[in-house]
PDB file of C-alpha atoms in Angstrom:
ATOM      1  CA  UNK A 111    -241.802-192.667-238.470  1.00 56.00           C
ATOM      2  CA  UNK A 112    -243.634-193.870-241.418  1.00 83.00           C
ATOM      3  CA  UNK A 113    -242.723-197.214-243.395  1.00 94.00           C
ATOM      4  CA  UNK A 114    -241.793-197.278-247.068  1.00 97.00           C
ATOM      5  CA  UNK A 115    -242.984-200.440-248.652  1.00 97.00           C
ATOM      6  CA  UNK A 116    -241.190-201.708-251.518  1.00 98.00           C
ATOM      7  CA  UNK A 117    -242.007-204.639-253.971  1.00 97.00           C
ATOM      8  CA  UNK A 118    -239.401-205.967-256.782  1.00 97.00           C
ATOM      9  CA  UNK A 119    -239.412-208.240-259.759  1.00 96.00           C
ATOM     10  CA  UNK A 120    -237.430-209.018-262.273  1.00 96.00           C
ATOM     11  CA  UNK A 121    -237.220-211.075-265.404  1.00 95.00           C
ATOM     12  CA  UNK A 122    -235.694-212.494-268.431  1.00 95.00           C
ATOM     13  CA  UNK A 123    -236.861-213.382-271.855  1.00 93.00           C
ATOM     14  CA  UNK A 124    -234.492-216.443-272.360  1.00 90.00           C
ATOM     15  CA  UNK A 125    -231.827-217.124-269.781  1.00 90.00           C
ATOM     16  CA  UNK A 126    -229.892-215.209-270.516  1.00 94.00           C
ATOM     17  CA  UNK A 127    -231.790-212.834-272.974  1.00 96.00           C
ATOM     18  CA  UNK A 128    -233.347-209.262-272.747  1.00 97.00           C
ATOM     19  CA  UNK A 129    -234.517-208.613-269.446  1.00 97.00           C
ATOM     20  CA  UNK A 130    -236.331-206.120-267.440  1.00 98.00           C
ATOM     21  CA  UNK A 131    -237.234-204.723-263.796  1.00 98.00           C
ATOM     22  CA  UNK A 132    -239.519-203.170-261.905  1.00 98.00           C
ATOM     23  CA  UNK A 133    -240.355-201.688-258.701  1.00 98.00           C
ATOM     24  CA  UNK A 134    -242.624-199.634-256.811  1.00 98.00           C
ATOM     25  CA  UNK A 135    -242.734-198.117-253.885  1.00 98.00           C
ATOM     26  CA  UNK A 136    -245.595-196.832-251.653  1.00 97.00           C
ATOM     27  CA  UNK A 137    -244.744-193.837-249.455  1.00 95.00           C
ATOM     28  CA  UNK A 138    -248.082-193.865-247.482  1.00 90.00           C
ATOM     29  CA  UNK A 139    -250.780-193.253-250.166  1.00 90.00           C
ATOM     30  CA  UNK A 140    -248.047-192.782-252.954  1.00 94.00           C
ATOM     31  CA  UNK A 141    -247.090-194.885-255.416  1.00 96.00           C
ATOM     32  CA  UNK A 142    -243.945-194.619-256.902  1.00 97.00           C
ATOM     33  CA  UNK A 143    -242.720-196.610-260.135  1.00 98.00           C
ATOM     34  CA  UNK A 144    -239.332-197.208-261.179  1.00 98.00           C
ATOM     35  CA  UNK A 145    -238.133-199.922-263.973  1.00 98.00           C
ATOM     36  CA  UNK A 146    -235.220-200.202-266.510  1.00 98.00           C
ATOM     37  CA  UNK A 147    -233.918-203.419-268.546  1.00 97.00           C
ATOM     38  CA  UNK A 148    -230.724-205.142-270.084  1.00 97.00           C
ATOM     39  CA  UNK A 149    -230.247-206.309-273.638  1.00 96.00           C
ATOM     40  CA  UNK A 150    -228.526-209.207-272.749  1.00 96.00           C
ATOM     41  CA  UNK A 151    -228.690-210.221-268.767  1.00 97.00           C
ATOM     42  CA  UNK A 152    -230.545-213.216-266.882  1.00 97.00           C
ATOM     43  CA  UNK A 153    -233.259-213.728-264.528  1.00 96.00           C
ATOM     44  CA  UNK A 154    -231.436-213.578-261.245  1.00 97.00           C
ATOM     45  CA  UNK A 155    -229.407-210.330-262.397  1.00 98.00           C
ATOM     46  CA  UNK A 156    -233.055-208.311-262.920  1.00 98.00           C
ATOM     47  CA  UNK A 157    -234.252-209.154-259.491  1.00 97.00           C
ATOM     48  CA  UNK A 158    -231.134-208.001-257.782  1.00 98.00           C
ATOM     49  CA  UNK A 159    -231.479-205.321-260.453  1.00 98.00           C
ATOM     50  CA  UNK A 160    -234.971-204.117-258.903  1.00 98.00           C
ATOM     51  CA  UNK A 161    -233.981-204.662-255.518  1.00 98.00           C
ATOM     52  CA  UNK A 162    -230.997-202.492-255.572  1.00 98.00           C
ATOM     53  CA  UNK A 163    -232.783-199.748-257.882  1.00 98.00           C
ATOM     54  CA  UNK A 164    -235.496-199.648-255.166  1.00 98.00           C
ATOM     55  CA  UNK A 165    -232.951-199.033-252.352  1.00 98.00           C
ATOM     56  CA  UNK A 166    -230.891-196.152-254.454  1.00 98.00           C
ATOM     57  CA  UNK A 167    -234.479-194.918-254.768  1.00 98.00           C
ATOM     58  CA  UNK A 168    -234.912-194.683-250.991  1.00 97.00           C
ATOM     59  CA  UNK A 169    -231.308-193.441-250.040  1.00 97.00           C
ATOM     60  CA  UNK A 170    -231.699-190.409-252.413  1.00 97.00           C
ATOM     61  CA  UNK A 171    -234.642-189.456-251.221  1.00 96.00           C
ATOM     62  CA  UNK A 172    -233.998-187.022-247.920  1.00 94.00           C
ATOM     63  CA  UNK A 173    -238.073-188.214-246.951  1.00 93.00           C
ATOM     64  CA  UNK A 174    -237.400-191.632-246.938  1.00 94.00           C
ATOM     65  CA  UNK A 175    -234.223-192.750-246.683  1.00 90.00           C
ATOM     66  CA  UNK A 176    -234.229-192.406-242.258  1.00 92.00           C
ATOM     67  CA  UNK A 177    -237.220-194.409-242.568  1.00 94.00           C
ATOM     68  CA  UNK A 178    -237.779-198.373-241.989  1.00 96.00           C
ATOM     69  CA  UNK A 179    -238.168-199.948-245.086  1.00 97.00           C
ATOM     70  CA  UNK A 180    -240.004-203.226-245.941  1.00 97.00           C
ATOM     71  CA  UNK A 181    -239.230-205.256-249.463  1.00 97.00           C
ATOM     72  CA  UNK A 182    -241.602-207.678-250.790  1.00 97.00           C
ATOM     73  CA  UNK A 183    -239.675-210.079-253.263  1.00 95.00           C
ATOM     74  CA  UNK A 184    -241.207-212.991-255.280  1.00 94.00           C
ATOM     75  CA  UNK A 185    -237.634-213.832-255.871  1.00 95.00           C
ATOM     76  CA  UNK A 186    -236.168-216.289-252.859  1.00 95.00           C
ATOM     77  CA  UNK A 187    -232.918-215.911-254.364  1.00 96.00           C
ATOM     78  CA  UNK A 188    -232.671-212.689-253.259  1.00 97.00           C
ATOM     79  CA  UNK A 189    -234.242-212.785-250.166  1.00 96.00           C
ATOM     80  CA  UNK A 190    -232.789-215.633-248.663  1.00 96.00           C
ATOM     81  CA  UNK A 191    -229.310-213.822-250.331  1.00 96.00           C
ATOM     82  CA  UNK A 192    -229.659-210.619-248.722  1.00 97.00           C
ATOM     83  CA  UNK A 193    -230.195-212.138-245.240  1.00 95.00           C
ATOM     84  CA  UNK A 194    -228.894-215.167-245.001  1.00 94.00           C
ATOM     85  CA  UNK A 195    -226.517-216.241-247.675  1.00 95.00           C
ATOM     86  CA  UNK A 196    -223.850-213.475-247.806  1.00 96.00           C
ATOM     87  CA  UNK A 197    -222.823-213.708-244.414  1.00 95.00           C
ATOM     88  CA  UNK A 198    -221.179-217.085-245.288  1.00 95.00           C
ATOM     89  CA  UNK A 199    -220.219-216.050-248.969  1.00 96.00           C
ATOM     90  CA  UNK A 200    -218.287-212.763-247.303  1.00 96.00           C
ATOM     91  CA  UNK A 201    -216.464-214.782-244.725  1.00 96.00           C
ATOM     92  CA  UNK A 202    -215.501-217.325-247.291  1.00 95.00           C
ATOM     93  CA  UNK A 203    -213.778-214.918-249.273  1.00 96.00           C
ATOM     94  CA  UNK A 204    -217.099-214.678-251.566  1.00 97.00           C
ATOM     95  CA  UNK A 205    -217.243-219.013-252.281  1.00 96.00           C
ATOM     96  CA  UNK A 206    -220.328-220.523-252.229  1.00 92.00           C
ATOM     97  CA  UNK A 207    -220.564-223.575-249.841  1.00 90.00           C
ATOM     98  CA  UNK A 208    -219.620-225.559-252.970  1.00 93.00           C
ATOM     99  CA  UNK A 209    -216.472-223.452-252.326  1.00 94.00           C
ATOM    100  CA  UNK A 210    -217.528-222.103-255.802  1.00 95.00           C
ATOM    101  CA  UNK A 211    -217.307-218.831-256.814  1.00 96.00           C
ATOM    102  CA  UNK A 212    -220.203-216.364-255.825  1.00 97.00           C
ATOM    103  CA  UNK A 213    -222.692-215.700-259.283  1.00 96.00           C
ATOM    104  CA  UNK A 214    -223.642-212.208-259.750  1.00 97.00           C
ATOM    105  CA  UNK A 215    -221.297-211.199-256.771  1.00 97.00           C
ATOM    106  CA  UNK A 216    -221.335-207.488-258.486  1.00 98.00           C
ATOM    107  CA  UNK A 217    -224.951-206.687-257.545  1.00 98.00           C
ATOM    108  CA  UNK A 218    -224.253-208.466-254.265  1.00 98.00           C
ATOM    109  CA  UNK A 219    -222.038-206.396-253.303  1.00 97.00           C
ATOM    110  CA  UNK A 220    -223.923-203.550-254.473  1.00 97.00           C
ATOM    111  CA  UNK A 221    -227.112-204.471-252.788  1.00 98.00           C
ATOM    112  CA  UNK A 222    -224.817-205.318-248.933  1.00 97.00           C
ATOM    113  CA  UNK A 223    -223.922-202.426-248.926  1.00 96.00           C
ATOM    114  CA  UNK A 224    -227.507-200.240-249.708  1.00 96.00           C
ATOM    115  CA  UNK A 225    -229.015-202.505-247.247  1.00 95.00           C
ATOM    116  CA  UNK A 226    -226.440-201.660-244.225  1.00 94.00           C
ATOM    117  CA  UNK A 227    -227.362-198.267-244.953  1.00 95.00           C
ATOM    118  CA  UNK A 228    -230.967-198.912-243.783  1.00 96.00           C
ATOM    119  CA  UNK A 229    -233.446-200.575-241.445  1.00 94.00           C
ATOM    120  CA  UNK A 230    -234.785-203.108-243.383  1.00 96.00           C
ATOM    121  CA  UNK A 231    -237.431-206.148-243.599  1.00 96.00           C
ATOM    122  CA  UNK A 232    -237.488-208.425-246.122  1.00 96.00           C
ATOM    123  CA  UNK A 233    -240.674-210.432-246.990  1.00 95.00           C
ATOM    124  CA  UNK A 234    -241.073-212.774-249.435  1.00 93.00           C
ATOM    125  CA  UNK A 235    -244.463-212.384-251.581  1.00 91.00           C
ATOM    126  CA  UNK A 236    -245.461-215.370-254.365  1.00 86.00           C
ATOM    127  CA  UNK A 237    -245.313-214.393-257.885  1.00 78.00           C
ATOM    128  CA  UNK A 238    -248.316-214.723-260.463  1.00 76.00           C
ATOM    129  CA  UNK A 239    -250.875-215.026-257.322  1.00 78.00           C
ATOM    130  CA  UNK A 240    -252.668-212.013-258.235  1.00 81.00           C
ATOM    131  CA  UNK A 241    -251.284-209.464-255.787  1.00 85.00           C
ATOM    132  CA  UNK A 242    -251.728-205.723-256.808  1.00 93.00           C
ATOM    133  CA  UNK A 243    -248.348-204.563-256.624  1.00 95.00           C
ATOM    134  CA  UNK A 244    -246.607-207.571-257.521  1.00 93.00           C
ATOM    135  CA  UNK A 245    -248.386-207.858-261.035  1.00 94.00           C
ATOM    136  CA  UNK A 246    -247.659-204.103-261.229  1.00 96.00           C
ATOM    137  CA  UNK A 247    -243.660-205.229-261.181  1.00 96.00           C
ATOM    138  CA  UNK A 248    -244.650-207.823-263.376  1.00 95.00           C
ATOM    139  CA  UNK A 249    -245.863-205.209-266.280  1.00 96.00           C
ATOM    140  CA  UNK A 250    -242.931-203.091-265.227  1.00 97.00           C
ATOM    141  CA  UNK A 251    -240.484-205.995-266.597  1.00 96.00           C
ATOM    142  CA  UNK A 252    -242.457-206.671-269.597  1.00 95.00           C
ATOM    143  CA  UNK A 253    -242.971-203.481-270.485  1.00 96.00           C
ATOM    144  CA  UNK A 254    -238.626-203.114-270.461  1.00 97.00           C
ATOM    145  CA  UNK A 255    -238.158-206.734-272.068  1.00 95.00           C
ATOM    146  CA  UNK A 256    -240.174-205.742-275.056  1.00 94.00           C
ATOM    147  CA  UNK A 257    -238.065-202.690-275.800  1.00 94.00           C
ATOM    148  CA  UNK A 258    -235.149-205.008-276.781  1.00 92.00           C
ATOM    149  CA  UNK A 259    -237.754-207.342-278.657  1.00 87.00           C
ATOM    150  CA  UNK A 260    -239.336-205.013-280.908  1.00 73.00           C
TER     151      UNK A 260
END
């Protein structure tokens, strides 16, 4: 079985302002590009964004969807979400420890329940540091943010 790496990243002009995302995913020598935007939407909204857009990419694709699957983030927020976090926010009735309600809890949601679907490792990778793929994300987002700046 062959592993599908993925790396996200998302971003905001303003927060909140126009935002964009970007992924791609590498299916052995393939790479794979997928990005899209919001007129009006905030950082933290864009990386979720990515993350679930690159899972929906893997689930609808019959090659890689039985695979495992490894996510590189530059976004702790959503990795320390995805696998840590929203056990707690789920059994508290989706409250933060501040007993406060859960932001973004509709991409949550979305993203719990692509990632039960799959085996999945999540890695956290530092943004702006010059990795390949990560910067290719990067260009991804821009490239979506300036549709709704032009």
């Amino acid at each position: 079985m062959d592993e599908i790496i993925i790396y996200t990243d998302g971003g905001c002009s303003g927060n909140p302002g126009p935002g964009g995302w970007g992924v791609v995913i590498i299916d052995g020598n393939d790479e794979h590009t997928y990005s899209g935007g919001e007129a009006d939407t905030t950082n933290n909204r864009m990386e979720l964004m990515a993350a679930i857009k690159a899972l929906e990419a893997v689930l609808s694709n019959n090659k890689w969807k039985n695979n495992k699957v490894k996510v590189y983030s530059d976004s702790q927020y959503v990795k320390n979400g995805i696998t840590s976090w929203i056990n707690n926010w789920k059994k508290n009735g989706w409250k933060t420890a501040a007993k406060k309600p859960v932001l973004n809890k509709d991409l949550w949601v979305m993203l719990d329940q692509e990632y039960n679907q799959l085996d999945i490792e999540w890695a956290w990778v530092k943004g702006h540091a010059g990795h390949k793929y990560n910067e290719m994300c990067d260009s991804l987002c821009k490239q979506e943010m300036d549709k709704f700046l032009s």
